[in-house]
XYZ file of N, CA and C in Angstrom:
561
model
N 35.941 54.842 100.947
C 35.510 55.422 99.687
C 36.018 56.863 99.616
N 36.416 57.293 98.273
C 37.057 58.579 98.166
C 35.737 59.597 98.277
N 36.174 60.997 99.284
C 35.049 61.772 98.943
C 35.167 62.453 97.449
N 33.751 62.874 96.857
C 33.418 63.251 95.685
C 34.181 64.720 95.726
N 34.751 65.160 94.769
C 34.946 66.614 95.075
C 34.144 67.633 94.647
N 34.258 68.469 94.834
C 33.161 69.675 94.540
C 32.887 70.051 93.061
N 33.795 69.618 92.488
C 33.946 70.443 90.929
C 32.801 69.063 90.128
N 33.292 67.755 90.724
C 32.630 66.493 89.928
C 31.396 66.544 90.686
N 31.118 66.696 91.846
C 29.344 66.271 92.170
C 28.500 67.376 91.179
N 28.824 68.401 91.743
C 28.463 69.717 90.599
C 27.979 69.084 88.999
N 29.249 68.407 88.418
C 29.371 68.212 86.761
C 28.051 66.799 86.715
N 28.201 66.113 88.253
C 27.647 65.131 88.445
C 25.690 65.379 88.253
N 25.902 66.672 89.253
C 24.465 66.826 89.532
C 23.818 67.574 88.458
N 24.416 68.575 88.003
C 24.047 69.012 87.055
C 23.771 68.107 85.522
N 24.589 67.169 85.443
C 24.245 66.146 84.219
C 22.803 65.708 84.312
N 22.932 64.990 85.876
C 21.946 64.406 86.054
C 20.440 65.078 85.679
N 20.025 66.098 86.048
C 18.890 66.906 85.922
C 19.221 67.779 84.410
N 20.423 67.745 83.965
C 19.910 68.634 82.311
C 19.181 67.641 81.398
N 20.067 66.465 81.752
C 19.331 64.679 81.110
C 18.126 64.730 81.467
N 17.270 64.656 82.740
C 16.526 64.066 83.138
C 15.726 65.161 82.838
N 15.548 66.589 83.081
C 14.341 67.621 83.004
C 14.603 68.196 81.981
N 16.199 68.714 81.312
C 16.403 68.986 80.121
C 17.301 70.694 80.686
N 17.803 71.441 79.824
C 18.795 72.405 80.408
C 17.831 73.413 80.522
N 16.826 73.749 79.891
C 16.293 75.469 80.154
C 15.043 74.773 81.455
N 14.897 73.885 82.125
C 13.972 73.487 83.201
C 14.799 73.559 84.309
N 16.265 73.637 83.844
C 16.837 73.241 85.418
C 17.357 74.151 85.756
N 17.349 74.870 86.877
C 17.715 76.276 87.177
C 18.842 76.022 87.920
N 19.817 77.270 88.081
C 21.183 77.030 89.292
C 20.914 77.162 90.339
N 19.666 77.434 90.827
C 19.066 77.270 92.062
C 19.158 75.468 92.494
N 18.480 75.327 91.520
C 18.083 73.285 92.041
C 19.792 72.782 91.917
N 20.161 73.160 91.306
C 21.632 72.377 90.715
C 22.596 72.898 92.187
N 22.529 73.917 92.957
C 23.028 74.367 94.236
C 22.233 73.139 95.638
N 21.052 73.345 95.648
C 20.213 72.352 96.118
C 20.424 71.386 96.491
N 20.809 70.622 94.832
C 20.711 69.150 94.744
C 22.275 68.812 95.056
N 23.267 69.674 94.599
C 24.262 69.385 95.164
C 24.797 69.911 96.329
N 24.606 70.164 97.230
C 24.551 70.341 98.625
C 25.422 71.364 98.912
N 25.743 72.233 97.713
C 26.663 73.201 98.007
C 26.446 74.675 97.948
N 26.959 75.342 98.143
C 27.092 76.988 98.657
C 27.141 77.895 96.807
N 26.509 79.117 96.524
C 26.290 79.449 95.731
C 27.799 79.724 94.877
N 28.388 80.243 96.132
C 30.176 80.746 95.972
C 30.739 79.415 95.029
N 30.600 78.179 96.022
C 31.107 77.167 95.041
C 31.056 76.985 94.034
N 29.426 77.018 93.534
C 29.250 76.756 92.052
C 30.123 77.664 90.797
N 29.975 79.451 91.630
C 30.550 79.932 90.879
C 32.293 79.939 91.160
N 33.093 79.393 91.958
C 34.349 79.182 91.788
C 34.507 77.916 91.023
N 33.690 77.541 90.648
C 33.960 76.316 89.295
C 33.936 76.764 87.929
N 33.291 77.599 87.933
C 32.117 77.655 86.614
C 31.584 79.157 86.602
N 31.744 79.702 85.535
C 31.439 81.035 85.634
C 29.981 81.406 84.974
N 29.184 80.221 84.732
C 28.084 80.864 84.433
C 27.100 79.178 84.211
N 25.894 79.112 84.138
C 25.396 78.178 83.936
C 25.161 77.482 82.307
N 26.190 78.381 81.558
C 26.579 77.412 80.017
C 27.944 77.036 80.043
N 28.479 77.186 80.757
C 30.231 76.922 81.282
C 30.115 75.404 81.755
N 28.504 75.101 82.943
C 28.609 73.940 83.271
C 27.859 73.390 82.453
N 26.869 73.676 81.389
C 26.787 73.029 80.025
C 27.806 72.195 79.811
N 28.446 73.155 79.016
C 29.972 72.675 78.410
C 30.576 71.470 79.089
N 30.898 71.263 80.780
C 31.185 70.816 81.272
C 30.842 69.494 80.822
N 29.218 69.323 81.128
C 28.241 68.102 81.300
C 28.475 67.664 80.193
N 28.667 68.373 78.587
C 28.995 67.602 77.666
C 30.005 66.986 77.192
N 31.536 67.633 78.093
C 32.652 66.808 77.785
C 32.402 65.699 78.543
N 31.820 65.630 79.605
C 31.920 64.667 80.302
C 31.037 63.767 79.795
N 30.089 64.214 79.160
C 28.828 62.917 78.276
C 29.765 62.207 77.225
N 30.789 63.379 76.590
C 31.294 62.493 75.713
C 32.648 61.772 75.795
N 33.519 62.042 76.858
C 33.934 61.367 77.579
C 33.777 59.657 77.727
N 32.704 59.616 78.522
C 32.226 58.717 79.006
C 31.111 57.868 77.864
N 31.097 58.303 76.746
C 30.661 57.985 75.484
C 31.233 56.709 74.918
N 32.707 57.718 74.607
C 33.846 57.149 74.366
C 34.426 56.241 74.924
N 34.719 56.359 76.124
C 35.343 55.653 77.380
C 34.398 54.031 77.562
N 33.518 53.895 77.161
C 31.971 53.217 77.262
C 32.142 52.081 75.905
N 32.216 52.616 75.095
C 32.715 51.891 73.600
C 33.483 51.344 73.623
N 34.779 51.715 73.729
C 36.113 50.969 73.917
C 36.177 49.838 74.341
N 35.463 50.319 75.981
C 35.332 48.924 76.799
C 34.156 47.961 76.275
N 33.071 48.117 75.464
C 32.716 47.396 74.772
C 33.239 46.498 73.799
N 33.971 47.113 72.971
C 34.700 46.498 72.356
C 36.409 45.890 72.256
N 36.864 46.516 73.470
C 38.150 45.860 73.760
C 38.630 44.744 73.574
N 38.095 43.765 73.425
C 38.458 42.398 73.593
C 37.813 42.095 71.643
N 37.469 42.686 71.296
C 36.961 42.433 69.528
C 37.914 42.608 68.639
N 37.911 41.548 67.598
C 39.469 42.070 67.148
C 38.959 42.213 66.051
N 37.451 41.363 64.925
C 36.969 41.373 63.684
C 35.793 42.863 63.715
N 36.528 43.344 62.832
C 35.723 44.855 62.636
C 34.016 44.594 62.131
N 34.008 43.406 61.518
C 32.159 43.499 61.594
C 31.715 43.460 62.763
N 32.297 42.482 63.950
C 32.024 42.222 65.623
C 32.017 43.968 66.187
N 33.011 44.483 65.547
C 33.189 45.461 66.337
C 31.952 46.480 66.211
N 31.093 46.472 64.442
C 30.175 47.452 64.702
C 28.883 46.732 65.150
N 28.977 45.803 65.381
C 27.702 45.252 65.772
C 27.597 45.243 67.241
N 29.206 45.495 67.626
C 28.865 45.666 69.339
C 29.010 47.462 69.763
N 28.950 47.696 68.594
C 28.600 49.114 68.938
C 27.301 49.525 68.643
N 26.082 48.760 68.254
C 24.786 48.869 67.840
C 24.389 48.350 69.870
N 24.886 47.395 69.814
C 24.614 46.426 71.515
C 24.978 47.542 72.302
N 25.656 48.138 72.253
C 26.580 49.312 73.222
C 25.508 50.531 72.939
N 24.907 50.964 71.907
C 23.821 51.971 71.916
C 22.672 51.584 72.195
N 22.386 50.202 72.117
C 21.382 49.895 72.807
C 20.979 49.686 73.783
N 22.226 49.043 74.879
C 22.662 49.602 76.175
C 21.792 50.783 76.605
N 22.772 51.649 76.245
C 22.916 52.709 76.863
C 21.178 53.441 76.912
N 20.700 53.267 75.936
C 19.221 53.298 75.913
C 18.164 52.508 76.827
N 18.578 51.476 77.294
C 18.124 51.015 78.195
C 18.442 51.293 79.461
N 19.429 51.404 79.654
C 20.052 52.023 81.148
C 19.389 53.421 81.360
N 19.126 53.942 80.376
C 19.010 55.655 80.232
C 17.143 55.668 80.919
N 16.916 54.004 80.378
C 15.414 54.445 80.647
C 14.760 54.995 79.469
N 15.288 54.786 78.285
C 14.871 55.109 76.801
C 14.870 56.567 76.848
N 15.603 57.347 77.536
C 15.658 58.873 77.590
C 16.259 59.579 76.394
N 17.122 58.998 75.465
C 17.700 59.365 74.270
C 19.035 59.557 74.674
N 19.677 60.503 73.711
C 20.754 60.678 73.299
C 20.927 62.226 73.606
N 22.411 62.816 75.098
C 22.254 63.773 75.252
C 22.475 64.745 74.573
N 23.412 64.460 73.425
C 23.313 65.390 72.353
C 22.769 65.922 71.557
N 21.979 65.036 71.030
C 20.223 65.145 70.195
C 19.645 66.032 71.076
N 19.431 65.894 72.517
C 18.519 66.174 73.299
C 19.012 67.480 73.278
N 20.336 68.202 73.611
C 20.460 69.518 74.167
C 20.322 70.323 72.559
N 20.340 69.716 71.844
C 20.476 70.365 70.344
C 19.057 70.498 69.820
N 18.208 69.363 70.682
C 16.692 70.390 69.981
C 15.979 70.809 71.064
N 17.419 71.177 71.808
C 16.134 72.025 73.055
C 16.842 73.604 72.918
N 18.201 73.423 72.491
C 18.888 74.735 72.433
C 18.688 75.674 71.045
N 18.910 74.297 69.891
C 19.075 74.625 68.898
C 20.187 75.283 68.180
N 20.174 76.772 67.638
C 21.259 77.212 67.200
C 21.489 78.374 67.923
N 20.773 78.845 68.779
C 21.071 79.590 69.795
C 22.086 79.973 70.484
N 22.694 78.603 70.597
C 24.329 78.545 71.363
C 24.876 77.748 70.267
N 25.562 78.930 69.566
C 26.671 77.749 68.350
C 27.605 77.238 68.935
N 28.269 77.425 70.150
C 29.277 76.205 70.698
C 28.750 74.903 71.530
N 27.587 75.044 71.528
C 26.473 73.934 72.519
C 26.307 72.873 70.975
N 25.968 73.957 70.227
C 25.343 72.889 68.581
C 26.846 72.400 68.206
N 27.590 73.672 68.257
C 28.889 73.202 67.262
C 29.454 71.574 67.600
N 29.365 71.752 69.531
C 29.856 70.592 70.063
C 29.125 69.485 69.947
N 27.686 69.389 69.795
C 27.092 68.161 69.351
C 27.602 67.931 68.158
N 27.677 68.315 67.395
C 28.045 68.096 65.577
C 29.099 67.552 66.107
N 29.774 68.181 65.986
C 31.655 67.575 66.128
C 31.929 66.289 66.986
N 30.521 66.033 68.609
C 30.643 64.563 68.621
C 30.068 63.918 67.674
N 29.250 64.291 67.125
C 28.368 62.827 65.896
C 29.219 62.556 65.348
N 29.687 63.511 64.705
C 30.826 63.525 63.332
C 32.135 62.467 63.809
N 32.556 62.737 65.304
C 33.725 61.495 66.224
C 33.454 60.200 66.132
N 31.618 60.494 66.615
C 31.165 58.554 66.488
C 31.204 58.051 64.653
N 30.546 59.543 63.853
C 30.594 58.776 62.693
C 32.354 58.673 62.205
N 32.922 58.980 62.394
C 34.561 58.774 62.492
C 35.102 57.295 62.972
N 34.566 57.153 63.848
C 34.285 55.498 64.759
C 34.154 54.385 63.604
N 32.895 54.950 63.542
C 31.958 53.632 62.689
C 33.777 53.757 61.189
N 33.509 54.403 60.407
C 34.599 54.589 59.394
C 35.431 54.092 59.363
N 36.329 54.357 60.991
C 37.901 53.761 60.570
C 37.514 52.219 60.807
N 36.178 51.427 61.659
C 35.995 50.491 61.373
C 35.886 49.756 59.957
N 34.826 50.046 59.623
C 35.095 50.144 58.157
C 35.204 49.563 57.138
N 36.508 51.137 57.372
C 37.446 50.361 56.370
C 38.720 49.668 57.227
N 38.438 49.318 57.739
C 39.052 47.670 58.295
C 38.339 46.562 57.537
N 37.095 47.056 57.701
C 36.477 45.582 57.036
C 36.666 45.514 55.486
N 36.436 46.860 55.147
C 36.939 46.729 53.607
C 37.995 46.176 53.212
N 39.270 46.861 53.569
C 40.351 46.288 53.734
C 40.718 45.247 53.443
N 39.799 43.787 54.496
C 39.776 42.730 54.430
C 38.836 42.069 53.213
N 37.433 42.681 52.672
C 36.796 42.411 52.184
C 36.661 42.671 50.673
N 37.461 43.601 50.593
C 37.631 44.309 49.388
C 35.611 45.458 49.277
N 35.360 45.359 50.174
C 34.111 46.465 49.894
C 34.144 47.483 49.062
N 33.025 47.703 48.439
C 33.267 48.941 47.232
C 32.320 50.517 48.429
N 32.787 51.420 48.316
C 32.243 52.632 49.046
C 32.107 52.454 50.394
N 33.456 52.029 50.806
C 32.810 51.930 52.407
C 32.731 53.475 53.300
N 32.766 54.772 52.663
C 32.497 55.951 53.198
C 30.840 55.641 52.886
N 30.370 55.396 51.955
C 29.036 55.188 51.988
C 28.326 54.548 53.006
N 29.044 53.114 53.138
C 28.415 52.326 53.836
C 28.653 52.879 55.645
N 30.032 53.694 55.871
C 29.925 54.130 57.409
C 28.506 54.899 57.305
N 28.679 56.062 56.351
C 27.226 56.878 56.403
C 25.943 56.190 56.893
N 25.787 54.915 56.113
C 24.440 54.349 56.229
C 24.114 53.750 57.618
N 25.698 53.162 58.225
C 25.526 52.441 59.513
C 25.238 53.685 60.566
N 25.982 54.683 59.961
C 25.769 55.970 61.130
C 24.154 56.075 61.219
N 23.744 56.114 60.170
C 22.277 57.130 59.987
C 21.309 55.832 60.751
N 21.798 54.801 60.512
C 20.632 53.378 60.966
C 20.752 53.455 62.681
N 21.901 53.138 62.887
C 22.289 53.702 64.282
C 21.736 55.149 64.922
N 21.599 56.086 64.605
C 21.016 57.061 64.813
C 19.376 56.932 64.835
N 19.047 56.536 63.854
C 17.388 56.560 64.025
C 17.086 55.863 64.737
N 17.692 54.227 65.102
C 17.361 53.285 66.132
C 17.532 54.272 67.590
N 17.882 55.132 67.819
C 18.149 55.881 69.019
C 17.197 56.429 68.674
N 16.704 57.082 67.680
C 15.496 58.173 68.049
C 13.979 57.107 67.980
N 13.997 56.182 67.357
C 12.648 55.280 67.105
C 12.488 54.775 68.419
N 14.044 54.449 69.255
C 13.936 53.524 70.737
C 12.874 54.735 71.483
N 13.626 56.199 71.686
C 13.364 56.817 72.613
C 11.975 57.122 72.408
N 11.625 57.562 71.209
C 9.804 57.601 71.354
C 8.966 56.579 71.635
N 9.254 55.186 70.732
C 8.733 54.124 71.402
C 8.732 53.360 72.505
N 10.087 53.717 73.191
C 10.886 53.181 74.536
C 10.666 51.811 74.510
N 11.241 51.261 73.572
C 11.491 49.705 73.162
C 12.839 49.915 72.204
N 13.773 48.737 72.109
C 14.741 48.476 71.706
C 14.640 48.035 70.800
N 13.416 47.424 69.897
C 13.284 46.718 68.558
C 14.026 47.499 67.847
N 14.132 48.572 67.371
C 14.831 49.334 66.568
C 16.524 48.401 66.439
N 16.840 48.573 67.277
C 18.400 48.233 67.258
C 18.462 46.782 66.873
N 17.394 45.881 66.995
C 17.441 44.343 66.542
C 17.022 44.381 65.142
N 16.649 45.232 64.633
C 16.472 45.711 63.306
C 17.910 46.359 62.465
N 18.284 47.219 63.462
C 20.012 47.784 62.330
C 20.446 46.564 62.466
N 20.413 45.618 63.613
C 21.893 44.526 63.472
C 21.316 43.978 62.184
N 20.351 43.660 62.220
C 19.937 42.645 61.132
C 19.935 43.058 59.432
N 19.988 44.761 59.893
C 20.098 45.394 58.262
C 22.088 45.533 58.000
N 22.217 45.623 59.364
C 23.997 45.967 59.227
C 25.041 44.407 58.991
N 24.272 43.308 59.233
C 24.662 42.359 58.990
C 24.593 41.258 57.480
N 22.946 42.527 56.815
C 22.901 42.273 55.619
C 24.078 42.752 54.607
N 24.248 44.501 55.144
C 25.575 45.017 54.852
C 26.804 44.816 54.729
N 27.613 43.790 56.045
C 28.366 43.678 55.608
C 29.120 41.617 56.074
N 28.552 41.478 54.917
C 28.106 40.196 54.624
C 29.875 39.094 54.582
């Protein structure tokens, strides 16, 4: 097995605990700690503890991305495709342990405080709602759909609340609910 290198256990450990306790609970003390390394290290990575912010969120969205694809790789009909991207957020909600969505999460814990922490959540939503879209209008395409910028909007926003209804309730009904409203949609 390859050893981990210093820069990824770091991006590693630190994800782990901004997710799990949230970013203003987790100090660079525990994040030195938990990753078994020397103070020097942390800071020859990373010059400050919003640098490895930054980090944790390319790599959330990264692996967002990277996560979808392979969900849907093998889908070639664009309604399949958003319905396995409802399965793919619902996933991920379950794996998470109904913990939410880390972008939601660092954005109402930071707020507007750090406009490149907010800016960068926006600009991923705005990627996934970009997602849902060029799907689409694939389906339009085929379907002749009238407003399908409307209709990405609506799948975005249904998709979104099923993430926030899962995480407070920590049940998945939510998401067996968009398929069933997103399938009324796009018929």
């Amino acid at each position: 097995m390859k050893k981990e290198k210093v820069r990824e256990r770091i991006i590693r450990v630190a994800s782990e605990l901004f997710y799990k306790q949230g970013y203003n609970s987790t100090g660079i003390n525990q994040i030195i700690a938990e990753a078994d390394i020397a103070i020097g290290s942390l800071y020859n990575h990373f010059s400050s503890k919003n640098d490895l912010l930054q980090a944790y969120l390319v790599k959330e969205e990264l692996g967002w991305f990277e996560g979808f694809e392979n969900s849907v790789s093998k889908i070639s009909e664009p309604k399949e495709k958003i319905l396995a991207l409802i399965d793919y957020r619902k996933k991920l909600q379950e794996t998470s342990k109904f913990a939410g969505c880390q972008f939601i999460k660092i954005v109402s814990e930071i707020g507007e405080g750090n406009p490149s922490v907010s800016g960068f959540a926006r600009q991923h939503k705005e990627k996934q709602k970009e997602v849902i879209r060029t799907i689409v209008n694939e389906y339009a395409a085929q379907t002749k759909q009238a407003d399908p910028d409307l209709l990405a909007e609506n799948i975005f926003l249904l998709i979104e609340g099923a993430v926030i209804t899962s995480t407070i309730n920590r049940e998945n009904n939510s998401f067996d609910q968009v398929k069933k409203l997103v399938q009324g949609l796009l018929p």
